[in-house]
Structure formats: structure tokens, C-alpha cells
């Protein structure tokens, strides 16, 4: 259920907005004071904010700017004056919509719904995007935990994948076997640094065309390994 915060000093208007939004299935909280509203807005999580412009304490301009600094959820500004709406649009405070009083509560509900579904669509798109590393024909999909070399998928074990990904994320950085062992195997008591050597060998067998001349993971004699850039 989406949670909405209304900051509005006219109690009747705030209650009316709340009633309509609750009827549409939203969870709604009200603050009548700007200062308190700002505090609540920043300290708690809401999915959308409805801010009146003229408020005792902090005004709608200030609250909007401060919320936008920290959060990217929709903000609807409400004002009694058409002129103010033009002014706040011009200021580019980062509000998503502006409504002039008096407005019909169903109009408000419709706009709230539109902004929430738009926001969810955008947020959802971000989640769907996989985290991918691509270097000279080697492609590592961190989200799906899959690896390809020149479009051909390679099957890596969990630790092989973790080790390869760690090295690829730190290209041109030489790691000792001890460092790699403690990073990848963490607190596991099984195995020792020879495990690292074995895994590097296995990874090379899977991703290198010529194991004698590895083009991805380089051995730095007497030190450790480095992912070539
Ligand atoms: Ca007011």
C-alpha cells in the first residue's frame, strides 16, 4: 500500500484530501505545521508528498527542495494562487505537479495515481537493468551470474565466478593470493591460498583461448594476479 504525507495547515482541506485518498486505498498521514512536516518528510519513508505552499514554520518551497535533495519520489505542490504556481514552476524545485486550490478531490486522487504508477514504472525499469561488465569479448552479467566469451556462454562455479568478477572489477590492480583468498573465501576455514591458484587455472581453461598467453588474468610472478586492461 502506498503511503502519502500531506503537509497542509488548513485542517479541513487536509482531512478532505485524506478521506478521498484513503477511499482509494492509500495510507495517509497529515502534518499541519511546516516545520513538523519537513521533519516527518525526511525522517520517514513515504511514496508521495502533497505539500501546501503557504505554511507556518517551513513553507512548501523549502520542504520541496529539502525532500528532493534526499528522495526521488513524486511531490505534488498545492497552492491557492495561480501566480504562485507559475512562480514555483519557474524555480525548478523538482516538484512533479502543481494543483491550484480549490480543486476537486477526485482530480487530486487521479493525479496521485498517475504519478505513483509513472514512478513505479521508472523504478521498475531500473531494477530490471542487469549489472554487466564487458572487457575485450568477455562479458560478465553480475545480476544473472553468467559469463560469455565472444558470445559463447561459459559455465563457472560460484567461486570461479566470484574470483573472476572481483578481478574484473579491479582492472590493472595486482592482488596477492592471500588477498584474493581472504576476499573471495572470506571466513571459510576450508582450503588455503593454493585454492586460489587452482581456481585461476580453472577460470583460464574456461575463458582463455591460449592458456599459455592469458589475455584476461595475468600472473605477476612472485606477487599474484592482475586483470589486464
Ligand atoms: Ca496554507
PDB file of C-alpha atoms and ligand atoms in Angstrom:
ATOM      1  CA  UNK A   1       0.000   0.000   0.000  1.00  0.00           C
ATOM      2  CA  UNK A   2       1.399   3.401  -0.958  1.00  0.00           C
ATOM      3  CA  UNK A   3       1.974   5.845   1.880  1.00  0.00           C
ATOM      4  CA  UNK A   4       1.329   9.546   1.390  1.00  0.00           C
ATOM      5  CA  UNK A   5       2.236  12.547   3.535  1.00  0.00           C
ATOM      6  CA  UNK A   6       0.092  15.672   3.331  1.00  0.00           C
ATOM      7  CA  UNK A   7       1.565  18.882   4.717  1.00  0.00           C
ATOM      8  CA  UNK A   8      -1.343  21.325   4.860  1.00  0.00           C
ATOM      9  CA  UNK A   9      -2.233  23.891   7.526  1.00  0.00           C
ATOM     10  CA  UNK A  10      -5.921  24.121   6.639  1.00  0.00           C
ATOM     11  CA  UNK A  11      -7.206  21.152   8.616  1.00  0.00           C
ATOM     12  CA  UNK A  12     -10.452  20.820   6.637  1.00  0.00           C
ATOM     13  CA  UNK A  13      -8.688  20.613   3.300  1.00  0.00           C
ATOM     14  CA  UNK A  14      -6.156  18.145   4.690  1.00  0.00           C
ATOM     15  CA  UNK A  15      -8.940  15.922   6.059  1.00  0.00           C
ATOM     16  CA  UNK A  16     -10.841  16.032   2.779  1.00  0.00           C
ATOM     17  CA  UNK A  17      -7.741  15.031   0.807  1.00  0.00           C
ATOM     18  CA  UNK A  18      -7.040  12.282   3.315  1.00  0.00           C
ATOM     19  CA  UNK A  19     -10.598  10.882   3.117  1.00  0.00           C
ATOM     20  CA  UNK A  20     -10.548  10.664  -0.655  1.00  0.00           C
ATOM     21  CA  UNK A  21      -7.085   9.146  -0.807  1.00  0.00           C
ATOM     22  CA  UNK A  22      -7.934   6.589   1.860  1.00  0.00           C
ATOM     23  CA  UNK A  23     -11.050   5.605  -0.070  1.00  0.00           C
ATOM     24  CA  UNK A  24      -8.726   4.849  -2.983  1.00  0.00           C
ATOM     25  CA  UNK A  25      -6.661   2.567  -0.789  1.00  0.00           C
ATOM     26  CA  UNK A  26      -3.789   4.854   0.210  1.00  0.00           C
ATOM     27  CA  UNK A  27      -2.335   5.167   3.671  1.00  0.00           C
ATOM     28  CA  UNK A  28      -2.268   8.869   4.570  1.00  0.00           C
ATOM     29  CA  UNK A  29      -0.647  10.968   7.279  1.00  0.00           C
ATOM     30  CA  UNK A  30      -1.146  14.682   7.880  1.00  0.00           C
ATOM     31  CA  UNK A  31       1.062  17.390   9.341  1.00  0.00           C
ATOM     32  CA  UNK A  32      -0.414  20.872   9.776  1.00  0.00           C
ATOM     33  CA  UNK A  33       2.840  22.626  10.525  1.00  0.00           C
ATOM     34  CA  UNK A  34       5.650  23.192   8.016  1.00  0.00           C
ATOM     35  CA  UNK A  35       8.490  22.538  10.417  1.00  0.00           C
ATOM     36  CA  UNK A  36       6.984  19.298  11.699  1.00  0.00           C
ATOM     37  CA  UNK A  37       6.019  18.288   8.176  1.00  0.00           C
ATOM     38  CA  UNK A  38       9.584  18.748   6.973  1.00  0.00           C
ATOM     39  CA  UNK A  39      10.924  16.686   9.846  1.00  0.00           C
ATOM     40  CA  UNK A  40       8.467  13.869   9.203  1.00  0.00           C
ATOM     41  CA  UNK A  41       9.038  14.014   5.453  1.00  0.00           C
ATOM     42  CA  UNK A  42      12.755  13.466   5.874  1.00  0.00           C
ATOM     43  CA  UNK A  43      12.770  11.007   8.755  1.00  0.00           C
ATOM     44  CA  UNK A  44      10.115   8.599   7.485  1.00  0.00           C
ATOM     45  CA  UNK A  45       9.538   6.858   4.175  1.00  0.00           C
ATOM     46  CA  UNK A  46       6.630   7.967   2.019  1.00  0.00           C
ATOM     47  CA  UNK A  47       5.785   7.103  -1.581  1.00  0.00           C
ATOM     48  CA  UNK A  48       4.423  10.545  -2.409  1.00  0.00           C
ATOM     49  CA  UNK A  49       4.208  14.016  -0.835  1.00  0.00           C
ATOM     50  CA  UNK A  50       1.434  16.587  -1.128  1.00  0.00           C
ATOM     51  CA  UNK A  51       2.712  19.966   0.008  1.00  0.00           C
ATOM     52  CA  UNK A  52       0.767  23.161   0.531  1.00  0.00           C
ATOM     53  CA  UNK A  53       2.778  26.236  -0.382  1.00  0.00           C
ATOM     54  CA  UNK A  54       1.924  28.686   2.416  1.00  0.00           C
ATOM     55  CA  UNK A  55       2.549  27.042   5.765  1.00  0.00           C
ATOM     56  CA  UNK A  56       3.528  28.128   9.261  1.00  0.00           C
ATOM     57  CA  UNK A  57       7.116  27.167  10.039  1.00  0.00           C
ATOM     58  CA  UNK A  58       8.853  25.969   6.891  1.00  0.00           C
ATOM     59  CA  UNK A  59       6.972  26.766   3.654  1.00  0.00           C
ATOM     60  CA  UNK A  60       6.280  24.442   0.735  1.00  0.00           C
ATOM     61  CA  UNK A  61       9.266  25.763  -1.261  1.00  0.00           C
ATOM     62  CA  UNK A  62      11.694  24.804   1.459  1.00  0.00           C
ATOM     63  CA  UNK A  63      10.107  21.425   2.174  1.00  0.00           C
ATOM     64  CA  UNK A  64      10.046  20.516  -1.518  1.00  0.00           C
ATOM     65  CA  UNK A  65      13.700  21.440  -2.033  1.00  0.00           C
ATOM     66  CA  UNK A  66      14.824  19.503   1.020  1.00  0.00           C
ATOM     67  CA  UNK A  67      12.835  16.381   0.141  1.00  0.00           C
ATOM     68  CA  UNK A  68      14.174  16.479  -3.429  1.00  0.00           C
ATOM     69  CA  UNK A  69      17.745  16.595  -2.104  1.00  0.00           C
ATOM     70  CA  UNK A  70      17.225  13.232  -0.461  1.00  0.00           C
ATOM     71  CA  UNK A  71      14.435  11.407  -2.298  1.00  0.00           C
ATOM     72  CA  UNK A  72      13.206  10.941  -5.858  1.00  0.00           C
ATOM     73  CA  UNK A  73       9.568  10.052  -5.095  1.00  0.00           C
ATOM     74  CA  UNK A  74       6.755  12.229  -6.556  1.00  0.00           C
ATOM     75  CA  UNK A  75       5.973  15.604  -4.970  1.00  0.00           C
ATOM     76  CA  UNK A  76       2.696  17.444  -5.632  1.00  0.00           C
ATOM     77  CA  UNK A  77       2.514  21.120  -4.721  1.00  0.00           C
ATOM     78  CA  UNK A  78      -0.766  22.750  -3.808  1.00  0.00           C
ATOM     79  CA  UNK A  79      -1.383  26.480  -3.806  1.00  0.00           C
ATOM     80  CA  UNK A  80      -4.275  28.899  -3.504  1.00  0.00           C
ATOM     81  CA  UNK A  81      -2.770  31.263  -6.037  1.00  0.00           C
ATOM     82  CA  UNK A  82      -2.295  30.627  -9.720  1.00  0.00           C
ATOM     83  CA  UNK A  83       0.599  33.153  -9.676  1.00  0.00           C
ATOM     84  CA  UNK A  84       2.436  31.112  -7.092  1.00  0.00           C
ATOM     85  CA  UNK A  85       2.149  28.031  -9.243  1.00  0.00           C
ATOM     86  CA  UNK A  86       3.801  29.883 -12.120  1.00  0.00           C
ATOM     87  CA  UNK A  87       6.473  31.089  -9.761  1.00  0.00           C
ATOM     88  CA  UNK A  88       7.301  27.652  -8.366  1.00  0.00           C
ATOM     89  CA  UNK A  89       7.357  26.098 -11.810  1.00  0.00           C
ATOM     90  CA  UNK A  90       9.927  28.727 -12.773  1.00  0.00           C
ATOM     91  CA  UNK A  91      12.076  27.976  -9.741  1.00  0.00           C
ATOM     92  CA  UNK A  92      12.537  24.367 -10.748  1.00  0.00           C
ATOM     93  CA  UNK A  93      12.274  22.983  -7.242  1.00  0.00           C
ATOM     94  CA  UNK A  94      11.839  19.469  -8.528  1.00  0.00           C
ATOM     95  CA  UNK A  95       8.121  19.118  -7.847  1.00  0.00           C
ATOM     96  CA  UNK A  96       6.310  16.740 -10.200  1.00  0.00           C
ATOM     97  CA  UNK A  97       2.964  18.507 -10.331  1.00  0.00           C
ATOM     98  CA  UNK A  98       1.132  21.656  -9.230  1.00  0.00           C
ATOM     99  CA  UNK A  99      -2.505  21.971  -8.296  1.00  0.00           C
ATOM    100  CA  UNK A 100      -4.432  25.202  -7.702  1.00  0.00           C
ATOM    101  CA  UNK A 101      -7.000  25.453  -4.915  1.00  0.00           C
ATOM    102  CA  UNK A 102      -9.884  24.902  -4.987  1.00  0.00           C
ATOM    103  CA  UNK A 103      -9.553  21.556  -6.736  1.00  0.00           C
ATOM    104  CA  UNK A 104     -11.844  18.575  -6.781  1.00  0.00           C
ATOM    105  CA  UNK A 105     -10.630  15.762  -4.529  1.00  0.00           C
ATOM    106  CA  UNK A 106     -11.149  13.235  -7.311  1.00  0.00           C
ATOM    107  CA  UNK A 107      -8.840  15.296  -9.530  1.00  0.00           C
ATOM    108  CA  UNK A 108      -6.212  15.095  -6.795  1.00  0.00           C
ATOM    109  CA  UNK A 109      -6.664  11.323  -6.467  1.00  0.00           C
ATOM    110  CA  UNK A 110      -6.329  10.893 -10.247  1.00  0.00           C
ATOM    111  CA  UNK A 111      -3.081  12.846 -10.297  1.00  0.00           C
ATOM    112  CA  UNK A 112      -1.699  10.974  -7.288  1.00  0.00           C
ATOM    113  CA  UNK A 113      -2.411   7.655  -9.023  1.00  0.00           C
ATOM    114  CA  UNK A 114      -0.842   8.810 -12.284  1.00  0.00           C
ATOM    115  CA  UNK A 115       2.347   9.977 -10.583  1.00  0.00           C
ATOM    116  CA  UNK A 116       2.687   6.853  -8.474  1.00  0.00           C
ATOM    117  CA  UNK A 117       2.268   4.489 -11.409  1.00  0.00           C
ATOM    118  CA  UNK A 118       4.686   6.515 -13.506  1.00  0.00           C
ATOM    119  CA  UNK A 119       7.220   6.442 -10.677  1.00  0.00           C
ATOM    120  CA  UNK A 120       6.811   2.694 -10.180  1.00  0.00           C
ATOM    121  CA  UNK A 121       7.320   2.109 -13.897  1.00  0.00           C
ATOM    122  CA  UNK A 122      10.570   4.068 -13.878  1.00  0.00           C
ATOM    123  CA  UNK A 123      11.801   2.470 -10.649  1.00  0.00           C
ATOM    124  CA  UNK A 124      10.907  -0.976 -12.027  1.00  0.00           C
ATOM    125  CA  UNK A 125      12.903  -0.318 -15.162  1.00  0.00           C
ATOM    126  CA  UNK A 126      15.991   0.382 -13.086  1.00  0.00           C
ATOM    127  CA  UNK A 127      15.611  -2.872 -11.231  1.00  0.00           C
ATOM    128  CA  UNK A 128      15.351  -4.830 -14.487  1.00  0.00           C
ATOM    129  CA  UNK A 129      18.616  -3.483 -15.805  1.00  0.00           C
ATOM    130  CA  UNK A 130      21.355  -6.057 -15.208  1.00  0.00           C
ATOM    131  CA  UNK A 131      24.770  -5.098 -13.909  1.00  0.00           C
ATOM    132  CA  UNK A 132      27.182  -6.035 -16.710  1.00  0.00           C
ATOM    133  CA  UNK A 133      30.967  -5.822 -17.097  1.00  0.00           C
ATOM    134  CA  UNK A 134      32.322  -6.034 -20.657  1.00  0.00           C
ATOM    135  CA  UNK A 135      36.027  -6.221 -21.463  1.00  0.00           C
ATOM    136  CA  UNK A 136      37.514  -7.343 -24.796  1.00  0.00           C
ATOM    137  CA  UNK A 137      34.960 -10.011 -25.662  1.00  0.00           C
ATOM    138  CA  UNK A 138      34.483 -11.104 -22.058  1.00  0.00           C
ATOM    139  CA  UNK A 139      31.032 -10.335 -20.712  1.00  0.00           C
ATOM    140  CA  UNK A 140      30.088 -10.833 -17.060  1.00  0.00           C
ATOM    141  CA  UNK A 141      26.461 -10.406 -16.074  1.00  0.00           C
ATOM    142  CA  UNK A 142      26.669  -9.847 -12.318  1.00  0.00           C
ATOM    143  CA  UNK A 143      22.909  -9.882 -11.865  1.00  0.00           C
ATOM    144  CA  UNK A 144      22.307 -13.166 -13.669  1.00  0.00           C
ATOM    145  CA  UNK A 145      25.755 -14.533 -12.655  1.00  0.00           C
ATOM    146  CA  UNK A 146      26.546 -15.636 -16.214  1.00  0.00           C
ATOM    147  CA  UNK A 147      29.722 -15.329 -18.265  1.00  0.00           C
ATOM    148  CA  UNK A 148      30.302 -15.204 -22.027  1.00  0.00           C
ATOM    149  CA  UNK A 149      33.453 -15.109 -24.112  1.00  0.00           C
ATOM    150  CA  UNK A 150      32.851 -13.848 -27.643  1.00  0.00           C
ATOM    151  CA  UNK A 151      29.114 -14.557 -27.299  1.00  0.00           C
ATOM    152  CA  UNK A 152      29.731 -18.121 -26.115  1.00  0.00           C
ATOM    153  CA  UNK A 153      28.493 -18.852 -22.619  1.00  0.00           C
ATOM    154  CA  UNK A 154      30.953 -20.372 -20.143  1.00  0.00           C
ATOM    155  CA  UNK A 155      29.889 -22.285 -17.050  1.00  0.00           C
ATOM    156  CA  UNK A 156      31.731 -21.138 -13.944  1.00  0.00           C
ATOM    157  CA  UNK A 157      31.348 -22.413 -10.400  1.00  0.00           C
ATOM    158  CA  UNK A 158      30.283 -19.931  -7.703  1.00  0.00           C
ATOM    159  CA  UNK A 159      33.826 -19.251  -6.511  1.00  0.00           C
ATOM    160  CA  UNK A 160      35.236 -19.095 -10.034  1.00  0.00           C
ATOM    161  CA  UNK A 161      32.573 -16.530 -10.864  1.00  0.00           C
ATOM    162  CA  UNK A 162      33.255 -14.502  -7.701  1.00  0.00           C
ATOM    163  CA  UNK A 163      37.000 -14.532  -8.284  1.00  0.00           C
ATOM    164  CA  UNK A 164      36.764 -13.540 -11.952  1.00  0.00           C
ATOM    165  CA  UNK A 165      34.231 -10.796 -11.193  1.00  0.00           C
ATOM    166  CA  UNK A 166      36.329  -9.410  -8.357  1.00  0.00           C
ATOM    167  CA  UNK A 167      39.435  -9.216 -10.567  1.00  0.00           C
ATOM    168  CA  UNK A 168      37.499  -7.730 -13.499  1.00  0.00           C
ATOM    169  CA  UNK A 169      36.028  -5.072 -11.212  1.00  0.00           C
ATOM    170  CA  UNK A 170      39.542  -4.015 -10.214  1.00  0.00           C
ATOM    171  CA  UNK A 171      41.412  -3.994 -13.528  1.00  0.00           C
ATOM    172  CA  UNK A 172      45.134  -3.287 -13.504  1.00  0.00           C
ATOM    173  CA  UNK A 173      45.318  -3.927  -9.769  1.00  0.00           C
ATOM    174  CA  UNK A 174      47.680  -6.669  -8.564  1.00  0.00           C
ATOM    175  CA  UNK A 175      46.282  -8.846  -5.785  1.00  0.00           C
ATOM    176  CA  UNK A 176      48.278 -11.389  -3.822  1.00  0.00           C
ATOM    177  CA  UNK A 177      46.887 -14.899  -3.429  1.00  0.00           C
ATOM    178  CA  UNK A 178      46.380 -14.168   0.262  1.00  0.00           C
ATOM    179  CA  UNK A 179      44.308 -11.086  -0.563  1.00  0.00           C
ATOM    180  CA  UNK A 180      42.205 -12.967  -3.091  1.00  0.00           C
ATOM    181  CA  UNK A 181      41.697 -15.879  -0.734  1.00  0.00           C
ATOM    182  CA  UNK A 182      40.509 -13.625   2.095  1.00  0.00           C
ATOM    183  CA  UNK A 183      38.247 -11.596  -0.261  1.00  0.00           C
ATOM    184  CA  UNK A 184      36.558 -14.500  -2.019  1.00  0.00           C
ATOM    185  CA  UNK A 185      36.608 -17.222   0.586  1.00  0.00           C
ATOM    186  CA  UNK A 186      36.169 -14.814   3.495  1.00  0.00           C
ATOM    187  CA  UNK A 187      35.734 -16.699   6.729  1.00  0.00           C
ATOM    188  CA  UNK A 188      35.696 -20.165   5.249  1.00  0.00           C
ATOM    189  CA  UNK A 189      38.150 -22.411   7.013  1.00  0.00           C
ATOM    190  CA  UNK A 190      38.382 -24.992   4.262  1.00  0.00           C
ATOM    191  CA  UNK A 191      41.208 -24.560   1.802  1.00  0.00           C
ATOM    192  CA  UNK A 192      44.257 -22.318   1.667  1.00  0.00           C
ATOM    193  CA  UNK A 193      45.904 -19.978  -0.798  1.00  0.00           C
ATOM    194  CA  UNK A 194      46.633 -22.894  -3.144  1.00  0.00           C
ATOM    195  CA  UNK A 195      42.862 -22.873  -3.730  1.00  0.00           C
ATOM    196  CA  UNK A 196      43.307 -19.511  -5.476  1.00  0.00           C
ATOM    197  CA  UNK A 197      45.875 -20.974  -7.894  1.00  0.00           C
ATOM    198  CA  UNK A 198      43.584 -23.903  -8.670  1.00  0.00           C
ATOM    199  CA  UNK A 199      40.638 -21.605  -9.345  1.00  0.00           C
ATOM    200  CA  UNK A 200      42.645 -19.252 -11.565  1.00  0.00           C
ATOM    201  CA  UNK A 201      43.737 -22.286 -13.598  1.00  0.00           C
ATOM    202  CA  UNK A 202      40.111 -23.446 -13.953  1.00  0.00           C
ATOM    203  CA  UNK A 203      38.911 -19.969 -14.946  1.00  0.00           C
ATOM    204  CA  UNK A 204      41.642 -19.718 -17.591  1.00  0.00           C
ATOM    205  CA  UNK A 205      40.686 -23.086 -19.013  1.00  0.00           C
ATOM    206  CA  UNK A 206      37.194 -21.747 -19.450  1.00  0.00           C
ATOM    207  CA  UNK A 207      37.757 -18.197 -20.685  1.00  0.00           C
ATOM    208  CA  UNK A 208      41.185 -18.072 -22.344  1.00  0.00           C
ATOM    209  CA  UNK A 209      41.788 -19.135 -25.928  1.00  0.00           C
ATOM    210  CA  UNK A 210      45.501 -19.632 -25.309  1.00  0.00           C
ATOM    211  CA  UNK A 211      46.208 -20.544 -21.693  1.00  0.00           C
ATOM    212  CA  UNK A 212      49.947 -20.046 -22.193  1.00  0.00           C
ATOM    213  CA  UNK A 213      49.294 -16.414 -23.111  1.00  0.00           C
ATOM    214  CA  UNK A 214      46.314 -15.369 -20.984  1.00  0.00           C
ATOM    215  CA  UNK A 215      44.666 -12.195 -22.217  1.00  0.00           C
ATOM    216  CA  UNK A 216      42.452 -11.583 -19.180  1.00  0.00           C
ATOM    217  CA  UNK A 217      44.050 -12.735 -15.938  1.00  0.00           C
ATOM    218  CA  UNK A 218      47.790 -12.165 -15.858  1.00  0.00           C
ATOM    219  CA  UNK A 219      50.202 -13.838 -13.445  1.00  0.00           C
ATOM    220  CA  UNK A 220      52.552 -11.392 -11.778  1.00  0.00           C
ATOM    221  CA  UNK A 221      55.406 -13.679 -10.767  1.00  0.00           C
ATOM    222  CA  UNK A 222      56.189 -13.709  -7.095  1.00  0.00           C
ATOM    223  CA  UNK A 223      53.227 -11.431  -6.320  1.00  0.00           C
ATOM    224  CA  UNK A 224      49.837 -12.622  -7.508  1.00  0.00           C
ATOM    225  CA  UNK A 225      47.329 -11.861 -10.238  1.00  0.00           C
ATOM    226  CA  UNK A 226      46.042  -8.899 -12.185  1.00  0.00           C
ATOM    227  CA  UNK A 227      43.167  -8.389 -14.576  1.00  0.00           C
ATOM    228  CA  UNK A 228      44.601  -6.851 -17.747  1.00  0.00           C
ATOM    229  CA  UNK A 229      43.021  -3.668 -19.078  1.00  0.00           C
TER     230      UNK A 229
HETATM  231 CA1  LIG B   1      -1.727  27.179   3.599  1.00  0.00          CA
END
